[in-house]
Amino acid sequence: MTTEQVSLSLPDGHPMRARWIVPAENNGLGAGIIVIHDIFGYTPDVQRIAKRLSRAGYPVLAPDLYDRAGGKASCVVRTLRDHERGRGFAFEQLETCRQWVLQQSDVEVTKVGVMGFCMGGRFALLFAARAPIQVVAPFYGGVPKQAESLRGICPVVGGWGRKDLIYGNHGDRLAGHLTRLDVPHDIRTYDHAGHSYMNDHQTFTFKRLGWYSPLRSRHDPDAAEDSWRRVLSFFEKTLRESEPALRI
């Protein structure tokens, strides 16, 4: 496995940092995965997740969505605004990532999947409804109220935690939307888990205080491992059956 920092040229000319991880042994599915970070930005935990995907044979691109023109604080605010509105420059950043993954020369990629967490989960879901993505894995992000907002989305695998007092019912909402839209999916809500159960941030705030917030944020090894099993199985099945991605 090799990891390097790369620079992607955004539509406004600003260079965006991202980590590009190439597996030691490719799984032969011809797919690259974009991993979208949570509200904390690009952290060691995002790299941990990206490397786990790479160990499963996927080349992985993990961008820093907060790396956009302007100061760090304003970049965070604008990214969160795009997140809430469901439109804006952050989606152009993600399209830049999609194109870069398809065009890089380190390994052949003809299909693209997206995996996102918290803030990144909503970005992943909305982006997959408007871009030629083959499979998407959103985790505990906000889900639009109307099913029509997701019309055209690719197959979806994801998870939520029922203990999450803010987004805990969004997994059920998403499963209902996808059923109405007749989209293949594997969505599970874990009764014993809260928000961020796939993440394992090594900070005092996350480790000691997260569970006491309305989100009930805490790493849950059992829910996380079951989710990894479902994601890797769903990715393999879906990507084997899907058509190559489009370059626009």
PDB file of N, CA, C and O in Angstrom, residues 121-166:
ATOM      1  N   GLY A 121     -21.510  11.964   5.058  1.00  0.00           N
ATOM      2  CA  GLY A 121     -22.566  11.033   4.677  1.00  0.00           C
ATOM      3  C   GLY A 121     -23.646  11.710   3.855  1.00  0.00           C
ATOM      4  O   GLY A 121     -24.123  11.169   2.853  1.00  0.00           O
ATOM      5  N   ARG A 122     -24.031  12.919   4.276  1.00  0.00           N
ATOM      6  CA  ARG A 122     -25.036  13.664   3.500  1.00  0.00           C
ATOM      7  C   ARG A 122     -24.455  14.102   2.163  1.00  0.00           C
ATOM      8  O   ARG A 122     -25.125  13.995   1.123  1.00  0.00           O
ATOM      9  N   PHE A 123     -23.209  14.582   2.162  1.00  0.00           N
ATOM     10  CA  PHE A 123     -22.580  14.947   0.899  1.00  0.00           C
ATOM     11  C   PHE A 123     -22.545  13.755  -0.055  1.00  0.00           C
ATOM     12  O   PHE A 123     -22.845  13.877  -1.244  1.00  0.00           O
ATOM     13  N   ALA A 124     -22.158  12.585   0.463  1.00  0.00           N
ATOM     14  CA  ALA A 124     -22.067  11.386  -0.376  1.00  0.00           C
ATOM     15  C   ALA A 124     -23.420  11.040  -0.989  1.00  0.00           C
ATOM     16  O   ALA A 124     -23.530  10.738  -2.180  1.00  0.00           O
ATOM     17  N   LEU A 125     -24.454  11.102  -0.166  1.00  0.00           N
ATOM     18  CA  LEU A 125     -25.795  10.752  -0.617  1.00  0.00           C
ATOM     19  C   LEU A 125     -26.279  11.701  -1.711  1.00  0.00           C
ATOM     20  O   LEU A 125     -26.756  11.266  -2.772  1.00  0.00           O
ATOM     21  N   LEU A 126     -26.149  12.997  -1.473  1.00  0.00           N
ATOM     22  CA  LEU A 126     -26.630  13.979  -2.448  1.00  0.00           C
ATOM     23  C   LEU A 126     -25.800  13.966  -3.728  1.00  0.00           C
ATOM     24  O   LEU A 126     -26.343  14.102  -4.829  1.00  0.00           O
ATOM     25  N   PHE A 127     -24.488  13.803  -3.584  1.00  0.00           N
ATOM     26  CA  PHE A 127     -23.624  13.759  -4.762  1.00  0.00           C
ATOM     27  C   PHE A 127     -23.943  12.546  -5.626  1.00  0.00           C
ATOM     28  O   PHE A 127     -23.986  12.636  -6.861  1.00  0.00           O
ATOM     29  N   ALA A 128     -24.205  11.412  -4.984  1.00  0.00           N
ATOM     30  CA  ALA A 128     -24.500  10.187  -5.729  1.00  0.00           C
ATOM     31  C   ALA A 128     -25.836  10.265  -6.457  1.00  0.00           C
ATOM     32  O   ALA A 128     -26.079   9.487  -7.381  1.00  0.00           O
ATOM     33  N   ALA A 129     -26.701  11.195  -6.056  1.00  0.00           N
ATOM     34  CA  ALA A 129     -27.987  11.355  -6.733  1.00  0.00           C
ATOM     35  C   ALA A 129     -27.869  12.241  -7.970  1.00  0.00           C
ATOM     36  O   ALA A 129     -28.808  12.312  -8.767  1.00  0.00           O
ATOM     37  N   ARG A 130     -26.716  12.902  -8.145  1.00  0.00           N
ATOM     38  CA  ARG A 130     -26.596  13.818  -9.284  1.00  0.00           C
ATOM     39  C   ARG A 130     -25.369  13.563 -10.143  1.00  0.00           C
ATOM     40  O   ARG A 130     -25.173  14.239 -11.147  1.00  0.00           O
ATOM     41  N   ALA A 131     -24.523  12.608  -9.768  1.00  0.00           N
ATOM     42  CA  ALA A 131     -23.302  12.323 -10.529  1.00  0.00           C
ATOM     43  C   ALA A 131     -23.288  10.849 -10.927  1.00  0.00           C
ATOM     44  O   ALA A 131     -23.951  10.022 -10.298  1.00  0.00           O
ATOM     45  N   PRO A 132     -22.527  10.501 -11.972  1.00  0.00           N
ATOM     46  CA  PRO A 132     -22.426   9.103 -12.404  1.00  0.00           C
ATOM     47  C   PRO A 132     -21.552   8.287 -11.452  1.00  0.00           C
ATOM     48  O   PRO A 132     -20.412   7.966 -11.746  1.00  0.00           O
ATOM     49  N   ILE A 133     -22.109   7.963 -10.313  1.00  0.00           N
ATOM     50  CA  ILE A 133     -21.443   7.147  -9.293  1.00  0.00           C
ATOM     51  C   ILE A 133     -22.059   5.750  -9.341  1.00  0.00           C
ATOM     52  O   ILE A 133     -23.262   5.601  -9.539  1.00  0.00           O
ATOM     53  N   GLN A 134     -21.248   4.733  -9.109  1.00  0.00           N
ATOM     54  CA  GLN A 134     -21.755   3.361  -9.215  1.00  0.00           C
ATOM     55  C   GLN A 134     -22.291   2.792  -7.896  1.00  0.00           C
ATOM     56  O   GLN A 134     -23.166   1.933  -7.900  1.00  0.00           O
ATOM     57  N   VAL A 135     -21.762   3.271  -6.764  1.00  0.00           N
ATOM     58  CA  VAL A 135     -22.230   2.776  -5.470  1.00  0.00           C
ATOM     59  C   VAL A 135     -21.873   3.811  -4.412  1.00  0.00           C
ATOM     60  O   VAL A 135     -20.870   4.522  -4.534  1.00  0.00           O
ATOM     61  N   VAL A 136     -22.716   3.925  -3.384  1.00  0.00           N
ATOM     62  CA  VAL A 136     -22.477   4.934  -2.349  1.00  0.00           C
ATOM     63  C   VAL A 136     -22.761   4.338  -0.971  1.00  0.00           C
ATOM     64  O   VAL A 136     -23.689   3.549  -0.798  1.00  0.00           O
ATOM     65  N   ALA A 137     -21.942   4.762   0.014  1.00  0.00           N
ATOM     66  CA  ALA A 137     -22.082   4.280   1.386  1.00  0.00           C
ATOM     67  C   ALA A 137     -22.137   5.473   2.341  1.00  0.00           C
ATOM     68  O   ALA A 137     -21.097   5.927   2.822  1.00  0.00           O
ATOM     69  N   PRO A 138     -23.343   6.000   2.622  1.00  0.00           N
ATOM     70  CA  PRO A 138     -23.483   7.098   3.575  1.00  0.00           C
ATOM     71  C   PRO A 138     -23.691   6.556   4.993  1.00  0.00           C
ATOM     72  O   PRO A 138     -24.429   5.590   5.204  1.00  0.00           O
ATOM     73  N   PHE A 139     -23.054   7.218   5.949  1.00  0.00           N
ATOM     74  CA  PHE A 139     -23.225   6.816   7.348  1.00  0.00           C
ATOM     75  C   PHE A 139     -23.630   8.003   8.207  1.00  0.00           C
ATOM     76  O   PHE A 139     -22.973   9.033   8.226  1.00  0.00           O
ATOM     77  N   TYR A 140     -24.743   7.824   8.867  1.00  0.00           N
ATOM     78  CA  TYR A 140     -25.351   8.744   9.844  1.00  0.00           C
ATOM     79  C   TYR A 140     -25.333  10.218   9.451  1.00  0.00           C
ATOM     80  O   TYR A 140     -25.139  11.104  10.286  1.00  0.00           O
ATOM     81  N   GLY A 141     -25.582  10.475   8.175  1.00  0.00           N
ATOM     82  CA  GLY A 141     -25.746  11.847   7.705  1.00  0.00           C
ATOM     83  C   GLY A 141     -27.226  12.185   7.562  1.00  0.00           C
ATOM     84  O   GLY A 141     -28.095  11.318   7.645  1.00  0.00           O
ATOM     85  N   GLY A 142     -27.503  13.462   7.341  1.00  0.00           N
ATOM     86  CA  GLY A 142     -28.880  13.889   7.161  1.00  0.00           C
ATOM     87  C   GLY A 142     -29.443  13.440   5.825  1.00  0.00           C
ATOM     88  O   GLY A 142     -28.753  13.477   4.799  1.00  0.00           O
ATOM     89  N   VAL A 143     -30.695  13.002   5.826  1.00  0.00           N
ATOM     90  CA  VAL A 143     -31.368  12.499   4.625  1.00  0.00           C
ATOM     91  C   VAL A 143     -32.498  13.465   4.242  1.00  0.00           C
ATOM     92  O   VAL A 143     -33.278  13.882   5.105  1.00  0.00           O
ATOM     93  N   PRO A 144     -32.602  13.850   2.964  1.00  0.00           N
ATOM     94  CA  PRO A 144     -33.686  14.752   2.541  1.00  0.00           C
ATOM     95  C   PRO A 144     -35.051  14.179   2.900  1.00  0.00           C
ATOM     96  O   PRO A 144     -35.250  12.962   2.942  1.00  0.00           O
ATOM     97  N   LYS A 145     -36.000  15.073   3.129  1.00  0.00           N
ATOM     98  CA  LYS A 145     -37.342  14.632   3.509  1.00  0.00           C
ATOM     99  C   LYS A 145     -38.095  13.999   2.355  1.00  0.00           C
ATOM    100  O   LYS A 145     -38.940  13.119   2.563  1.00  0.00           O
ATOM    101  N   GLN A 146     -37.805  14.447   1.138  1.00  0.00           N
ATOM    102  CA  GLN A 146     -38.545  13.967  -0.021  1.00  0.00           C
ATOM    103  C   GLN A 146     -37.729  12.950  -0.822  1.00  0.00           C
ATOM    104  O   GLN A 146     -36.566  13.177  -1.133  1.00  0.00           O
ATOM    105  N   ALA A 147     -38.361  11.838  -1.160  1.00  0.00           N
ATOM    106  CA  ALA A 147     -37.688  10.793  -1.941  1.00  0.00           C
ATOM    107  C   ALA A 147     -37.221  11.320  -3.286  1.00  0.00           C
ATOM    108  O   ALA A 147     -36.172  10.902  -3.797  1.00  0.00           O
ATOM    109  N   GLU A 148     -37.966  12.257  -3.880  1.00  0.00           N
ATOM    110  CA  GLU A 148     -37.616  12.778  -5.198  1.00  0.00           C
ATOM    111  C   GLU A 148     -36.246  13.444  -5.221  1.00  0.00           C
ATOM    112  O   GLU A 148     -35.622  13.549  -6.268  1.00  0.00           O
ATOM    113  N   SER A 149     -35.788  13.898  -4.056  1.00  0.00           N
ATOM    114  CA  SER A 149     -34.463  14.520  -3.980  1.00  0.00           C
ATOM    115  C   SER A 149     -33.352  13.536  -4.324  1.00  0.00           C
ATOM    116  O   SER A 149     -32.232  13.939  -4.652  1.00  0.00           O
ATOM    117  N   LEU A 150     -33.666  12.242  -4.244  1.00  0.00           N
ATOM    118  CA  LEU A 150     -32.663  11.211  -4.496  1.00  0.00           C
ATOM    119  C   LEU A 150     -32.924  10.435  -5.786  1.00  0.00           C
ATOM    120  O   LEU A 150     -32.251   9.430  -6.043  1.00  0.00           O
ATOM    121  N   ARG A 151     -33.870  10.886  -6.584  1.00  0.00           N
ATOM    122  CA  ARG A 151     -34.162  10.155  -7.824  1.00  0.00           C
ATOM    123  C   ARG A 151     -32.915  10.114  -8.711  1.00  0.00           C
ATOM    124  O   ARG A 151     -32.244  11.110  -8.898  1.00  0.00           O
ATOM    125  N   GLY A 152     -32.612   8.922  -9.220  1.00  0.00           N
ATOM    126  CA  GLY A 152     -31.438   8.731 -10.057  1.00  0.00           C
ATOM    127  C   GLY A 152     -30.228   8.219  -9.298  1.00  0.00           C
ATOM    128  O   GLY A 152     -29.173   7.995  -9.894  1.00  0.00           O
ATOM    129  N   ILE A 153     -30.368   8.015  -7.992  1.00  0.00           N
ATOM    130  CA  ILE A 153     -29.233   7.578  -7.191  1.00  0.00           C
ATOM    131  C   ILE A 153     -28.873   6.127  -7.496  1.00  0.00           C
ATOM    132  O   ILE A 153     -29.713   5.316  -7.914  1.00  0.00           O
ATOM    133  N   CYS A 154     -27.601   5.808  -7.294  1.00  0.00           N
ATOM    134  CA  CYS A 154     -27.090   4.446  -7.496  1.00  0.00           C
ATOM    135  C   CYS A 154     -27.417   3.576  -6.274  1.00  0.00           C
ATOM    136  O   CYS A 154     -27.976   4.061  -5.285  1.00  0.00           O
ATOM    137  N   PRO A 155     -27.096   2.287  -6.299  1.00  0.00           N
ATOM    138  CA  PRO A 155     -27.300   1.426  -5.120  1.00  0.00           C
ATOM    139  C   PRO A 155     -26.605   1.983  -3.871  1.00  0.00           C
ATOM    140  O   PRO A 155     -25.514   2.550  -3.958  1.00  0.00           O
ATOM    141  N   VAL A 156     -27.258   1.794  -2.722  1.00  0.00           N
ATOM    142  CA  VAL A 156     -26.825   2.427  -1.476  1.00  0.00           C
ATOM    143  C   VAL A 156     -26.681   1.405  -0.351  1.00  0.00           C
ATOM    144  O   VAL A 156     -27.567   0.571  -0.134  1.00  0.00           O
ATOM    145  N   VAL A 157     -25.564   1.494   0.382  1.00  0.00           N
ATOM    146  CA  VAL A 157     -25.380   0.719   1.604  1.00  0.00           C
ATOM    147  C   VAL A 157     -24.952   1.687   2.688  1.00  0.00           C
ATOM    148  O   VAL A 157     -24.110   2.553   2.459  1.00  0.00           O
ATOM    149  N   GLY A 158     -25.554   1.585   3.876  1.00  0.00           N
ATOM    150  CA  GLY A 158     -25.189   2.543   4.914  1.00  0.00           C
ATOM    151  C   GLY A 158     -25.718   2.158   6.271  1.00  0.00           C
ATOM    152  O   GLY A 158     -26.344   1.112   6.445  1.00  0.00           O
ATOM    153  N   GLY A 159     -25.447   3.024   7.247  1.00  0.00           N
ATOM    154  CA  GLY A 159     -25.864   2.717   8.607  1.00  0.00           C
ATOM    155  C   GLY A 159     -26.083   3.961   9.455  1.00  0.00           C
ATOM    156  O   GLY A 159     -25.463   5.004   9.239  1.00  0.00           O
ATOM    157  N   TRP A 160     -26.966   3.818  10.440  1.00  0.00           N
ATOM    158  CA  TRP A 160     -27.283   4.860  11.413  1.00  0.00           C
ATOM    159  C   TRP A 160     -27.350   4.232  12.791  1.00  0.00           C
ATOM    160  O   TRP A 160     -27.466   3.004  12.921  1.00  0.00           O
ATOM    161  N   GLY A 161     -27.289   5.063  13.816  1.00  0.00           N
ATOM    162  CA  GLY A 161     -27.414   4.595  15.187  1.00  0.00           C
ATOM    163  C   GLY A 161     -28.704   5.097  15.804  1.00  0.00           C
ATOM    164  O   GLY A 161     -28.963   6.314  15.794  1.00  0.00           O
ATOM    165  N   ARG A 162     -29.527   4.205  16.335  1.00  0.00           N
ATOM    166  CA  ARG A 162     -30.835   4.582  16.873  1.00  0.00           C
ATOM    167  C   ARG A 162     -30.713   5.504  18.081  1.00  0.00           C
ATOM    168  O   ARG A 162     -31.608   6.307  18.361  1.00  0.00           O
ATOM    169  N   LYS A 163     -29.608   5.431  18.819  1.00  0.00           N
ATOM    170  CA  LYS A 163     -29.427   6.277  20.000  1.00  0.00           C
ATOM    171  C   LYS A 163     -29.212   7.739  19.643  1.00  0.00           C
ATOM    172  O   LYS A 163     -29.333   8.619  20.502  1.00  0.00           O
ATOM    173  N   ASP A 164     -28.857   8.021  18.421  1.00  0.00           N
ATOM    174  CA  ASP A 164     -28.656   9.381  17.924  1.00  0.00           C
ATOM    175  C   ASP A 164     -30.000  10.104  17.952  1.00  0.00           C
ATOM    176  O   ASP A 164     -30.923   9.743  17.229  1.00  0.00           O
ATOM    177  N   LEU A 165     -30.109  11.146  18.792  1.00  0.00           N
ATOM    178  CA  LEU A 165     -31.387  11.832  18.966  1.00  0.00           C
ATOM    179  C   LEU A 165     -31.700  12.820  17.843  1.00  0.00           C
ATOM    180  O   LEU A 165     -32.810  13.343  17.768  1.00  0.00           O
ATOM    181  N   ILE A 166     -30.736  13.076  16.971  1.00  0.00           N
ATOM    182  CA  ILE A 166     -30.954  14.015  15.875  1.00  0.00           C
ATOM    183  C   ILE A 166     -31.152  13.303  14.542  1.00  0.00           C
ATOM    184  O   ILE A 166     -32.101  13.586  13.808  1.00  0.00           O
TER     185      ILE A 166
END
